[in-house]
């Protein structure tokens, strides 16, 4: 009851004093923040203070507290400090306003304090769209896309919002042309716009600011086409599958599968998979699918098919002693490309032919030639093996090389002629020794009888040659017989002479053949015969 009466008195009293307060006209502005404490001083006076009473001056003055103990006590949150200052705890926005202190000493003085209460910025919210989010929370956008940036925060008074951009390894700079807008749009994202975007919200009253930094990555798929291949892994002899899709950011992922069936061989960022031999068989197909985070949904793919090598080569070759010969080995169908080796199995079964002045090896693509220079029968005759090998398979082909003495034609002719002359001489001698009638009989026999008789005669004749000549081939005999088929048509009395001529001619023809055969490196049989004929020389 008493308190209310005194309050009323204070208000009346205050009203009477108002005119004089205005006249005093000292004013201060104090800025506080919500939830914090603040002290308002009653003027800037040092020394002894009189009784101080604080009022709040809204539409009309409201008593707060006084150092006159006979006046009502202070409301909660309000207290007097050093007998003159007003202390307010835990400011709220409602505390903003004008405050007045009235001091009574020798004379009455008053001061006005304008309390401003600032709030925030509390929550800064950044919204960057349209973006993707990585598992670690980092945002990414596709190069060339358009991106909206929005920054919002609650603050009193409303905040000043600024955007800053920091590219990797460079200083932060205000974004754009001194922008202070809360939202903007970038139309064509490019690689140099990747970096940290910072939104700074500032409360101009309290100078308090908050910022939120968002990392934004600018991704792009590889511009090139996906490539894949199989090769022999360097070092080991495993098959290496490689998939390449270059130029994107970040690196794409690769998935290797076996087709058909889609059994997974492996997934990686490198695109390289190793296969050991047990996983390889001729004709198997492997597919690589490359996927990029901002690439096409289905990814890009390519396929490889592994194949074991096949070899094309001639089965045999002939070389003349002292000459050169080239063995050729052509590999086809091998994937990955085959390694080609020349081997000999003369003494050791797996002896690799090393390049030397005697053995020239040249490789062109998947074809290899082995040139043997200065052939020698002892060293070079025999089997040569061409081996083509890739991780899928191994193929070998044997090539037989025969080395022959070159023919001495004059020697052969001379030998044959002298042999025949010798035979002729012996026959003539025998006939002259027995009877000239035999000669007539022989003529008749040739005319009237069949070939069997002729053969008998010839064979008996040949036996004599064979005594000197070791073994003659049947073919040779037949050939001579064929030559003699013509004999009956000749004049009988000159039978011997004709026969000799025929034989000589036959042999010459036959020698021509042999010569040709040698030049052609073919006609193995005839060459063999020639050689046998040659030996007695
Ligand atoms: C009080 O006034 C004096 C001089 O008049 C000045 O130097 C001082 O800074 C003032 N103090 C405050 C808190 O305003
Ligand atoms: C108190 O407020 C009223 C109106 O808002 C104003 O006219 C008056 O001058 C103020 N008094 C003081 C001491 O500031
Ligand atoms: C203190 O307040 C009482 C009651 O309102 C009043 O009578 C007294 O004069 C005041 N004292 C001063 C020094 O103003
Ligand atoms: C109160 O007085 C003490 C001592 O003179 C001083 O240290 C302190 O700052 C003063 N408080 C206020 C709110 O003026
Ligand atoms: C406080 O007084 C000033 C003038 O001195 C005025 O501009 C301001 O609006 C007042 N504040 C409030 C909350 O009334
Ligand atoms: C107030 O009066 C006392 C004596 O009553 C005097 O000593 C003092 O100096 C005066 N103060 C002012 C500020 O005038
Ligand atoms: C961000 O902005 C987009 C469009 O500008 C809107 O659809 C989306 O809801 C916003 N997200 C948040 C979290 O505000
Ligand atoms: C999130 O992951 C991406 C890609 O792995 C990386 O570039 C980025 O630095 C990571 N961010 C954080 C904050 O770890
Ligand atoms: C941005 O504008 C403010 C004033 O509006 C100026 O003080 C500041 O230097 C400007 N900054 C740049 C980078 O232009
Ligand atoms: C963004 O800032 C973080 C922390 O300072 C830093 O690790 C990261 O590399 C920055 N990102 C870019 C793209 O600059
Ligand atoms: C064999 O080849 C070498 C070199 O290519 C050549 O000098 C030599 O004359 C050749 N020999 C024969 C018989 O062709
Ligand atoms: C060489 O190889 C061939 C074919 O594999 C084989 O017939 C021949 O017996 C081998 N010779 C030697 C000496 O190993």
XYZ file of C-alpha atoms and ligand atoms in Angstrom:
705
model
C 0.000 0.000 0.000
C 2.764 2.384 1.032
C 4.871 1.363 -1.952
C 2.109 2.191 -4.402
C 1.613 5.618 -2.860
C 5.288 6.469 -3.068
C 5.439 5.183 -6.678
C 2.654 7.512 -7.628
C 4.498 10.342 -5.966
C 7.652 9.544 -7.879
C 5.781 9.621 -11.173
C 4.204 12.962 -10.327
C 7.508 14.306 -9.202
C 9.171 12.966 -12.355
C 6.563 14.570 -14.536
C 7.333 17.924 -12.884
C 11.007 17.455 -13.535
C 10.770 16.358 -17.177
C 11.119 19.802 -18.569
C 14.391 20.361 -16.763
C 15.768 16.932 -17.854
C 15.338 17.774 -21.474
C 17.220 20.952 -20.833
C 20.201 19.011 -19.502
C 20.364 17.022 -22.813
C 23.295 14.613 -22.221
C 22.893 11.356 -24.063
C 24.787 8.118 -24.583
C 24.153 5.159 -26.827
C 24.925 1.717 -25.460
C 24.769 -1.452 -27.515
C 24.119 -4.787 -25.882
C 23.484 -8.260 -27.159
C 20.709 -10.571 -26.194
C 21.428 -12.981 -23.333
C 24.288 -10.833 -22.164
C 24.554 -8.433 -19.210
C 25.032 -4.704 -19.555
C 25.758 -1.753 -17.293
C 24.412 1.697 -18.061
C 26.358 4.537 -16.423
C 24.689 7.570 -15.058
C 26.762 10.159 -16.835
C 30.543 10.354 -16.922
C 31.271 11.623 -13.450
C 33.930 10.665 -11.055
C 33.825 11.505 -7.393
C 31.006 11.627 -4.918
C 27.562 10.696 -6.176
C 24.197 11.699 -4.893
C 21.018 9.613 -4.791
C 20.396 8.105 -8.237
C 17.060 6.956 -9.552
C 16.680 5.078 -12.894
C 13.633 5.271 -15.099
C 12.771 3.716 -18.369
C 11.332 6.229 -20.787
C 8.957 4.555 -23.241
C 5.679 6.199 -23.987
C 5.767 7.307 -20.386
C 8.472 7.022 -17.698
C 8.581 3.784 -15.650
C 10.470 3.644 -12.301
C 13.164 0.985 -12.241
C 15.281 1.458 -9.106
C 16.823 4.046 -6.861
C 19.628 4.460 -4.355
C 17.052 6.160 -2.060
C 16.272 3.193 0.192
C 12.885 4.618 1.010
C 11.831 4.003 -2.583
C 10.646 0.512 -3.738
C 13.279 -2.187 -4.395
C 14.479 -3.075 -7.859
C 12.791 -5.579 -10.155
C 14.619 -8.805 -10.810
C 17.434 -8.583 -13.404
C 17.960 -4.911 -12.504
C 20.523 -3.833 -9.943
C 22.526 -0.772 -8.964
C 26.261 -0.889 -9.324
C 28.646 1.498 -7.544
C 25.536 3.290 -6.259
C 24.918 4.911 -9.642
C 25.067 2.534 -12.616
C 22.186 0.398 -13.791
C 23.088 -3.246 -14.329
C 20.771 -5.391 -16.438
C 21.196 -9.152 -16.585
C 20.389 -11.333 -19.545
C 19.286 -8.769 -22.045
C 16.313 -9.435 -24.225
C 15.096 -7.585 -27.265
C 12.385 -5.999 -25.113
C 15.052 -4.215 -23.084
C 15.901 -2.011 -26.031
C 14.857 1.554 -25.395
C 15.717 4.873 -23.759
C 16.734 4.942 -20.072
C 17.036 7.962 -17.832
C 18.919 8.429 -14.585
C 18.142 11.264 -12.148
C 20.785 12.238 -9.633
C 20.165 14.537 -6.675
C 23.241 16.079 -5.174
C 23.650 19.862 -4.600
C 21.459 20.202 -7.622
C 19.495 17.754 -9.735
C 21.138 16.261 -12.854
C 19.920 13.715 -15.338
C 21.322 11.582 -18.147
C 19.731 9.688 -20.969
C 21.058 6.370 -22.221
C 19.816 4.798 -25.424
C 20.169 1.029 -25.132
C 20.199 -0.880 -28.407
C 20.009 -4.633 -28.305
C 21.555 -6.652 -31.159
C 20.868 -10.305 -31.917
C 22.693 -12.790 -34.090
C 23.619 -13.649 -36.696
C 22.676 -17.004 -35.275
C 22.320 -19.583 -37.994
C 23.906 -19.099 -41.362
C 22.384 -21.448 -43.865
C 23.975 -22.029 -47.194
C 22.094 -23.760 -49.952
C 23.986 -24.640 -53.102
C 21.889 -26.330 -55.756
C 21.801 -28.359 -57.944
C 24.617 -30.446 -56.649
C 25.511 -33.959 -55.693
C 26.847 -34.964 -52.308
C 29.852 -37.203 -51.809
C 29.852 -39.745 -48.971
C 32.051 -37.407 -46.906
C 29.556 -34.585 -47.331
C 31.456 -32.592 -49.919
C 29.365 -31.137 -52.702
C 30.134 -31.531 -56.376
C 28.638 -30.163 -59.563
C 29.099 -31.129 -63.186
C 31.156 -28.787 -65.285
C 28.956 -26.567 -67.432
C 25.924 -26.851 -65.213
C 24.286 -23.876 -63.554
C 24.424 -23.517 -59.818
C 22.349 -21.432 -57.390
C 23.941 -20.123 -54.213
C 21.775 -18.934 -51.341
C 22.862 -17.782 -47.928
C 20.419 -16.920 -45.175
C 20.784 -16.088 -41.517
C 18.606 -14.650 -38.757
C 19.854 -11.477 -37.181
C 18.581 -8.222 -35.626
C 19.101 -5.870 -37.244
C 19.129 -7.828 -40.574
C 22.666 -8.983 -41.442
C 25.022 -7.938 -44.135
C 25.786 -11.038 -46.246
C 28.947 -11.421 -48.264
C 30.250 -14.258 -50.398
C 33.924 -15.108 -50.585
C 35.619 -17.553 -52.885
C 38.913 -19.334 -52.380
C 40.414 -21.390 -55.155
C 42.915 -24.056 -54.090
C 46.303 -22.589 -53.238
C 45.200 -19.002 -53.474
C 43.838 -16.285 -51.208
C 40.209 -15.754 -50.457
C 38.623 -12.936 -52.399
C 35.225 -11.277 -52.309
C 33.170 -13.025 -54.867
C 32.169 -11.305 -58.021
C 32.098 -7.532 -58.228
C 31.893 -6.676 -54.491
C 28.685 -8.616 -54.089
C 26.840 -8.332 -50.872
C 23.817 -10.239 -51.969
C 22.602 -13.329 -50.240
C 21.962 -15.311 -53.395
C 23.323 -15.529 -56.894
C 23.607 -17.994 -59.743
C 26.617 -19.203 -61.660
C 25.482 -20.181 -65.127
C 28.390 -22.165 -66.548
C 30.478 -23.839 -63.924
C 34.077 -24.168 -64.967
C 37.069 -25.881 -63.459
C 38.490 -22.643 -62.038
C 35.341 -22.133 -60.006
C 36.175 -25.172 -57.906
C 37.071 -24.217 -54.367
C 35.731 -23.114 -51.043
C 32.715 -20.823 -51.007
C 32.281 -18.854 -47.824
C 29.184 -16.973 -46.813
C 29.843 -14.306 -44.178
C 26.887 -12.773 -42.322
C 27.681 -9.696 -40.267
C 25.554 -7.919 -37.620
C 26.274 -4.279 -38.214
C 25.216 -3.270 -34.712
C 27.325 -5.683 -32.749
C 29.918 -6.202 -35.507
C 29.498 -9.866 -34.767
C 29.839 -12.112 -37.824
C 29.462 -15.750 -38.655
C 30.604 -17.657 -41.704
C 29.960 -20.973 -43.336
C 32.435 -22.478 -45.778
C 31.303 -25.011 -48.303
C 33.690 -26.926 -50.509
C 32.440 -27.296 -54.035
C 34.133 -29.608 -56.524
C 33.611 -29.250 -60.244
C 33.619 -32.675 -61.872
C 33.739 -33.635 -65.531
C 33.744 -36.950 -67.337
C 36.633 -38.003 -69.611
C 36.252 -36.397 -73.025
C 37.977 -39.294 -74.802
C 36.616 -42.699 -75.693
C 37.188 -45.685 -73.457
C 40.033 -47.919 -74.624
C 40.984 -51.378 -73.469
C 43.575 -53.951 -74.363
C 45.361 -57.055 -73.151
C 49.105 -57.359 -72.971
C 51.771 -59.497 -71.459
C 52.577 -58.031 -68.106
C 56.158 -56.837 -67.976
C 58.230 -58.952 -65.650
C 55.855 -61.801 -65.057
C 54.251 -63.793 -67.811
C 50.721 -63.012 -66.696
C 48.061 -61.424 -68.820
C 47.391 -57.805 -68.004
C 44.048 -56.302 -68.911
C 44.176 -52.531 -69.127
C 41.306 -50.105 -69.450
C 41.989 -46.459 -70.158
C 39.579 -43.549 -70.027
C 41.634 -40.450 -69.664
C 41.076 -36.816 -68.900
C 38.188 -36.884 -66.460
C 37.986 -35.561 -62.933
C 37.926 -37.391 -60.662
C 39.239 -40.679 -62.040
C 36.580 -43.068 -63.251
C 35.995 -46.563 -61.889
C 36.593 -49.628 -63.970
C 34.872 -52.963 -63.839
C 36.307 -55.929 -65.713
C 34.007 -58.865 -66.294
C 34.256 -62.044 -68.224
C 31.730 -62.351 -71.031
C 29.331 -63.907 -71.489
C 28.133 -64.382 -67.949
C 29.446 -61.215 -66.407
C 31.645 -62.919 -63.834
C 33.541 -60.096 -62.169
C 37.272 -60.099 -62.692
C 37.873 -56.966 -60.658
C 37.012 -53.353 -60.009
C 39.531 -50.574 -59.573
C 40.389 -46.987 -60.275
C 43.405 -48.011 -62.317
C 41.527 -50.277 -64.707
C 44.328 -52.834 -64.610
C 43.690 -56.478 -63.803
C 46.100 -59.388 -63.803
C 45.038 -62.828 -64.926
C 47.108 -65.903 -64.282
C 47.293 -68.680 -66.783
C 44.640 -70.827 -65.198
C 42.074 -68.145 -65.992
C 43.002 -68.036 -69.650
C 41.686 -70.069 -72.482
C 41.527 -69.486 -76.176
C 38.722 -67.213 -77.324
C 37.687 -65.880 -73.905
C 36.195 -62.415 -73.891
C 36.630 -59.738 -71.254
C 34.607 -56.580 -70.981
C 35.581 -53.343 -69.304
C 32.956 -50.883 -68.145
C 34.128 -47.429 -67.103
C 31.872 -45.324 -64.924
C 32.268 -41.700 -63.992
C 30.374 -39.899 -61.261
C 29.076 -37.247 -63.658
C 29.372 -39.405 -66.784
C 26.614 -41.262 -68.571
C 24.532 -43.499 -66.342
C 25.383 -46.678 -68.208
C 29.085 -45.832 -68.424
C 31.315 -46.628 -71.372
C 32.485 -50.099 -72.300
C 34.767 -52.058 -74.542
C 35.698 -55.694 -75.062
C 38.818 -57.752 -75.695
C 39.076 -61.339 -76.864
C 42.213 -63.297 -76.124
C 43.500 -65.829 -78.634
C 46.364 -68.241 -78.741
C 48.764 -67.936 -81.676
C 48.667 -69.901 -84.947
C 51.730 -70.363 -87.124
C 52.178 -70.429 -90.882
C 55.475 -71.855 -92.010
C 56.987 -74.150 -94.631
C 57.750 -77.635 -93.307
C 61.148 -78.026 -94.908
C 63.923 -76.012 -96.468
C 67.104 -76.831 -98.316
C 70.366 -75.016 -98.186
C 73.521 -75.554 -100.182
C 76.712 -75.890 -98.248
C 78.200 -72.409 -97.894
C 74.964 -70.745 -98.973
C 72.320 -68.822 -97.099
C 68.829 -69.908 -96.241
C 65.947 -68.049 -94.636
C 63.314 -69.797 -92.546
C 60.096 -67.850 -92.130
C 57.590 -68.091 -89.354
C 54.359 -66.097 -89.623
C 52.175 -65.878 -86.529
C 48.497 -65.073 -86.899
C 45.561 -64.598 -84.614
C 47.533 -64.128 -81.426
C 46.022 -61.714 -78.888
C 47.884 -60.402 -77.022
C 50.769 -60.417 -79.473
C 52.957 -63.475 -79.250
C 56.632 -63.673 -78.486
C 58.400 -65.560 -81.289
C 61.419 -67.716 -80.559
C 63.588 -69.895 -82.730
C 64.775 -73.114 -81.130
C 66.950 -76.001 -82.148
C 66.660 -79.456 -80.759
C 69.902 -80.774 -82.067
C 71.624 -81.686 -78.830
C 69.589 -79.974 -76.138
C 65.860 -80.122 -76.672
C 65.116 -76.471 -75.873
C 68.096 -74.558 -77.133
C 67.193 -71.033 -78.165
C 68.861 -69.807 -81.316
C 70.656 -66.602 -80.384
C 71.254 -63.922 -83.004
C 74.831 -63.991 -84.255
C 76.742 -63.443 -87.453
C 75.754 -66.970 -88.400
C 72.118 -66.711 -87.355
C 70.293 -63.532 -88.290
C 66.900 -63.151 -86.664
C 64.600 -60.411 -87.764
C 61.130 -59.763 -86.430
C 58.563 -57.646 -88.242
C 55.305 -57.458 -86.368
C 54.128 -61.012 -85.877
C 56.507 -62.493 -88.421
C 60.013 -63.694 -87.725
C 62.719 -64.890 -90.085
C 65.805 -66.855 -89.245
C 68.572 -66.525 -91.801
C 71.354 -69.046 -91.570
C 74.450 -67.883 -93.366
C 77.181 -70.041 -94.672
C 75.268 -73.310 -94.179
C 77.237 -76.267 -92.986
C 75.928 -79.784 -93.054
C 77.225 -80.784 -89.645
C 76.158 -77.698 -87.781
C 72.987 -76.595 -89.441
C 71.115 -79.572 -90.789
C 68.213 -80.693 -88.676
C 65.036 -79.533 -87.075
C 64.384 -75.920 -86.318
C 61.460 -75.004 -84.124
C 59.556 -71.785 -84.385
C 57.721 -71.168 -81.129
C 55.062 -68.487 -80.722
C 53.921 -67.911 -77.189
C 51.463 -65.631 -75.445
C 49.809 -66.139 -72.070
C 46.890 -67.847 -73.770
C 48.869 -70.553 -75.507
C 52.015 -71.838 -77.140
C 52.373 -73.110 -80.697
C 55.401 -74.751 -82.210
C 56.224 -75.676 -85.753
C 59.165 -77.840 -86.832
C 61.049 -76.950 -89.943
C 63.455 -79.461 -91.376
C 66.528 -77.971 -92.951
C 68.582 -80.164 -95.202
C 72.013 -78.998 -96.265
C 73.359 -80.304 -99.576
C 76.619 -80.236 -101.464
C 76.408 -78.120 -104.601
C 76.493 -80.238 -107.817
C 79.574 -80.570 -110.003
C 77.850 -80.986 -113.379
C 80.926 -81.575 -115.466
C 82.027 -84.295 -113.086
C 78.676 -86.047 -113.241
C 78.490 -85.961 -117.010
C 82.047 -87.149 -117.321
C 81.477 -90.034 -114.957
C 78.315 -91.187 -116.653
C 79.750 -90.941 -120.127
C 82.859 -92.887 -119.166
C 80.745 -95.526 -117.427
C 78.555 -95.939 -120.446
C 81.482 -96.092 -122.814
C 82.984 -98.743 -120.645
C 79.732 -100.709 -120.685
C 79.437 -100.321 -124.436
C 82.946 -101.491 -124.938
C 82.343 -104.565 -122.825
C 79.077 -105.444 -124.603
C 80.551 -104.880 -128.032
C 83.491 -107.002 -127.095
C 81.251 -109.812 -125.832
C 79.083 -109.781 -128.932
C 81.997 -109.802 -131.259
C 83.463 -112.632 -129.256
C 80.382 -114.881 -129.466
C 78.816 -114.454 -132.902
C 77.599 -111.864 -135.342
C 74.369 -113.999 -135.605
C 73.585 -113.101 -132.110
C 73.616 -109.608 -133.317
C 70.963 -110.433 -135.940
C 68.938 -112.395 -133.367
C 69.013 -109.554 -131.037
C 67.651 -107.307 -133.777
C 64.745 -109.708 -134.325
C 64.103 -110.063 -130.661
C 63.737 -106.337 -130.338
C 61.290 -106.194 -133.172
C 59.128 -109.168 -132.303
C 59.252 -109.665 -128.593
C 57.594 -107.836 -125.771
C 59.012 -105.519 -123.239
C 59.704 -108.185 -120.639
C 62.571 -109.540 -122.686
C 64.009 -106.128 -123.096
C 63.893 -105.634 -119.401
C 65.742 -108.856 -118.802
C 68.398 -107.825 -121.237
C 68.727 -104.409 -119.736
C 68.843 -105.721 -116.246
C 71.588 -108.138 -117.054
C 73.414 -105.265 -118.572
C 72.826 -103.085 -115.557
C 74.091 -105.709 -113.183
C 77.515 -105.109 -114.511
C 77.224 -101.415 -113.909
C 75.846 -102.035 -110.480
C 78.866 -103.984 -109.491
C 80.779 -100.804 -109.704
C 77.931 -98.500 -108.917
C 76.616 -99.966 -105.660
C 72.823 -99.674 -105.418
C 70.761 -98.026 -108.108
C 67.212 -96.934 -107.471
C 64.302 -98.656 -109.117
C 63.055 -95.465 -110.547
C 66.251 -94.933 -112.358
C 65.915 -98.351 -113.887
C 62.412 -97.603 -114.985
C 63.525 -94.394 -116.519
C 66.207 -96.089 -118.465
C 63.695 -98.698 -119.537
C 61.398 -95.981 -120.737
C 64.151 -94.539 -122.784
C 64.693 -97.947 -124.345
C 61.067 -98.334 -125.322
C 61.930 -96.169 -128.249
C 64.750 -98.437 -129.274
C 62.802 -100.985 -131.337
C 61.822 -98.260 -133.745
C 65.459 -97.603 -134.568
C 67.479 -99.556 -137.118
C 68.328 -102.893 -135.462
C 71.964 -103.142 -136.567
C 72.761 -99.938 -134.838
C 70.894 -100.969 -131.742
C 73.858 -100.618 -129.421
C 74.780 -97.225 -130.645
C 71.236 -95.993 -130.326
C 70.946 -97.390 -126.931
C 74.035 -95.651 -125.778
C 72.825 -92.420 -127.254
C 69.489 -92.895 -125.575
C 71.093 -93.550 -122.267
C 73.350 -90.581 -122.578
C 70.445 -88.398 -123.627
C 68.364 -89.831 -120.862
C 70.993 -89.069 -118.335
C 71.521 -85.605 -119.628
C 67.804 -84.908 -119.479
C 67.742 -86.381 -116.115
C 70.704 -84.322 -115.062
C 69.005 -81.216 -116.341
C 66.110 -82.079 -114.144
C 68.406 -82.511 -111.241
C 70.002 -79.186 -111.875
C 66.648 -77.510 -112.089
C 65.590 -79.221 -108.927
C 68.571 -77.839 -107.126
C 67.907 -74.367 -108.360
C 64.308 -74.605 -107.244
C 65.253 -76.059 -103.909
C 62.519 -78.581 -104.604
C 62.123 -82.000 -106.113
C 63.730 -83.705 -103.196
C 63.705 -87.172 -104.777
C 65.572 -86.219 -107.871
C 68.148 -84.409 -105.846
C 68.662 -87.468 -103.730
C 69.201 -89.581 -106.796
C 71.664 -87.096 -108.138
C 73.599 -87.232 -104.975
C 73.870 -90.996 -105.073
C 74.991 -90.874 -108.653
C 77.502 -88.289 -107.646
C 79.229 -90.198 -104.921
C 81.502 -92.480 -106.943
C 83.184 -89.426 -108.526
C 34.370 11.080 -19.124
O 34.759 12.406 -19.496
C 36.127 12.596 -19.641
C 36.361 14.047 -19.937
O 35.260 14.772 -19.898
C 36.625 11.709 -20.736
O 37.993 11.842 -20.857
C 36.271 10.235 -20.449
O 36.648 9.409 -21.503
C 34.805 10.104 -20.195
N 34.507 8.745 -19.790
C 33.520 8.047 -20.323
C 33.340 6.651 -19.819
O 32.759 8.506 -21.158
C 10.486 10.180 -22.852
O 9.708 9.766 -23.992
C 8.859 10.770 -24.467
C 8.067 10.155 -25.602
O 8.551 8.972 -26.049
C 9.680 11.948 -24.921
O 8.807 12.941 -25.373
C 10.515 12.482 -23.786
O 11.340 13.525 -24.194
C 11.370 11.395 -23.183
N 12.074 11.881 -22.037
C 13.328 11.756 -21.881
C 13.916 12.271 -20.611
O 14.035 11.257 -22.733
C 13.892 9.621 -0.478
O 12.558 9.164 -0.632
C 11.680 9.610 0.342
C 10.272 9.022 0.119
O 9.799 9.213 -1.157
C 11.665 11.135 0.319
O 10.875 11.579 1.300
C 13.072 11.654 0.512
O 13.109 13.027 0.380
C 14.008 11.123 -0.499
N 15.330 11.538 -0.183
C 15.992 12.296 -1.040
C 17.352 12.633 -0.565
O 15.522 12.624 -2.113
C 32.556 0.411 -9.509
O 33.693 0.931 -8.791
C 34.817 0.145 -8.854
C 35.843 0.802 -7.959
O 35.839 2.163 -8.026
C 35.269 0.021 -10.287
O 36.390 -0.793 -10.354
C 34.166 -0.573 -11.130
O 34.569 -0.583 -12.480
C 32.939 0.280 -10.990
N 31.845 -0.345 -11.692
C 31.127 0.294 -12.621
C 30.067 -0.504 -13.258
O 31.343 1.460 -12.935
C 15.259 6.889 -27.935
O 15.461 8.300 -28.185
C 15.874 8.597 -29.507
C 16.020 10.086 -29.587
O 16.843 10.548 -28.625
C 14.867 8.073 -30.489
O 15.309 8.327 -31.780
C 14.651 6.593 -30.303
O 13.660 6.133 -31.174
C 14.263 6.298 -28.888
N 14.158 4.904 -28.698
C 13.058 4.251 -28.368
C 13.098 2.808 -28.267
O 12.035 4.866 -28.173
C 27.813 20.490 -2.735
O 27.700 21.134 -1.463
C 28.726 20.810 -0.599
C 28.406 21.530 0.664
O 27.139 21.461 0.945
C 30.003 21.263 -1.272
O 31.030 20.975 -0.381
C 30.215 20.619 -2.584
O 31.404 21.097 -3.202
C 29.073 20.896 -3.460
N 29.238 20.100 -4.674
C 29.035 20.598 -5.872
C 29.221 19.650 -7.006
O 28.663 21.701 -6.045
C 17.864 -25.176 -51.561
O 17.381 -24.506 -52.724
C 16.570 -25.261 -53.561
C 16.149 -24.399 -54.729
O 16.785 -23.207 -54.753
C 15.355 -25.744 -52.789
O 14.616 -26.607 -53.644
C 15.844 -26.541 -51.588
O 14.736 -26.963 -50.825
C 16.745 -25.708 -50.729
N 17.263 -26.552 -49.673
C 17.303 -26.078 -48.397
C 17.888 -27.056 -47.421
O 16.949 -24.993 -48.108
C 35.649 -35.568 -49.721
O 36.010 -36.461 -50.737
C 36.517 -35.857 -51.909
C 36.742 -36.923 -52.892
O 37.231 -38.044 -52.284
C 37.776 -35.067 -51.587
O 38.248 -34.456 -52.749
C 37.452 -34.024 -50.553
O 38.603 -33.332 -50.178
C 36.846 -34.683 -49.344
N 36.424 -33.634 -48.459
C 36.609 -33.713 -47.161
C 36.121 -32.573 -46.341
O 37.154 -34.671 -46.638
C 33.422 -3.257 -51.526
O 32.641 -2.140 -51.190
C 33.006 -1.550 -49.972
C 32.058 -0.407 -49.719
O 30.878 -0.567 -50.385
C 34.441 -1.034 -50.049
O 34.819 -0.471 -48.811
C 35.349 -2.207 -50.390
O 36.674 -1.762 -50.555
C 34.888 -2.859 -51.659
N 35.682 -4.024 -51.896
C 36.151 -4.303 -53.084
C 36.980 -5.505 -53.177
O 35.898 -3.607 -54.083
C 38.670 -25.892 -48.631
O 39.154 -25.645 -47.319
C 39.644 -26.787 -46.658
C 40.006 -26.357 -45.244
O 40.734 -25.166 -45.241
C 40.834 -27.322 -47.400
O 41.310 -28.479 -46.795
C 40.383 -27.666 -48.806
O 41.472 -28.088 -49.539
C 39.768 -26.464 -49.465
N 39.250 -26.892 -50.727
C 39.557 -26.284 -51.844
C 38.948 -26.847 -53.063
O 40.305 -25.319 -51.877
C 74.837 -64.691 -97.635
O 74.439 -63.463 -97.051
C 75.510 -62.569 -96.860
C 74.979 -61.344 -96.184
O 73.634 -61.129 -96.410
C 76.138 -62.220 -98.202
O 77.246 -61.348 -97.973
C 76.623 -63.484 -98.885
O 77.089 -63.161 -100.134
C 75.471 -64.465 -98.989
N 75.978 -65.705 -99.529
C 75.410 -66.290 -100.564
C 76.035 -67.555 -100.984
O 74.444 -65.808 -101.130
C 63.364 -82.506 -82.604
O 61.976 -82.249 -82.640
C 61.246 -83.059 -83.528
C 59.823 -82.590 -83.530
O 59.405 -82.273 -82.239
C 61.358 -84.488 -83.072
O 60.652 -85.306 -83.990
C 62.809 -84.882 -83.036
O 62.935 -86.167 -82.519
C 63.590 -83.930 -82.145
N 64.980 -84.232 -82.207
C 65.740 -84.256 -81.125
C 67.134 -84.550 -81.331
O 65.265 -83.997 -80.012
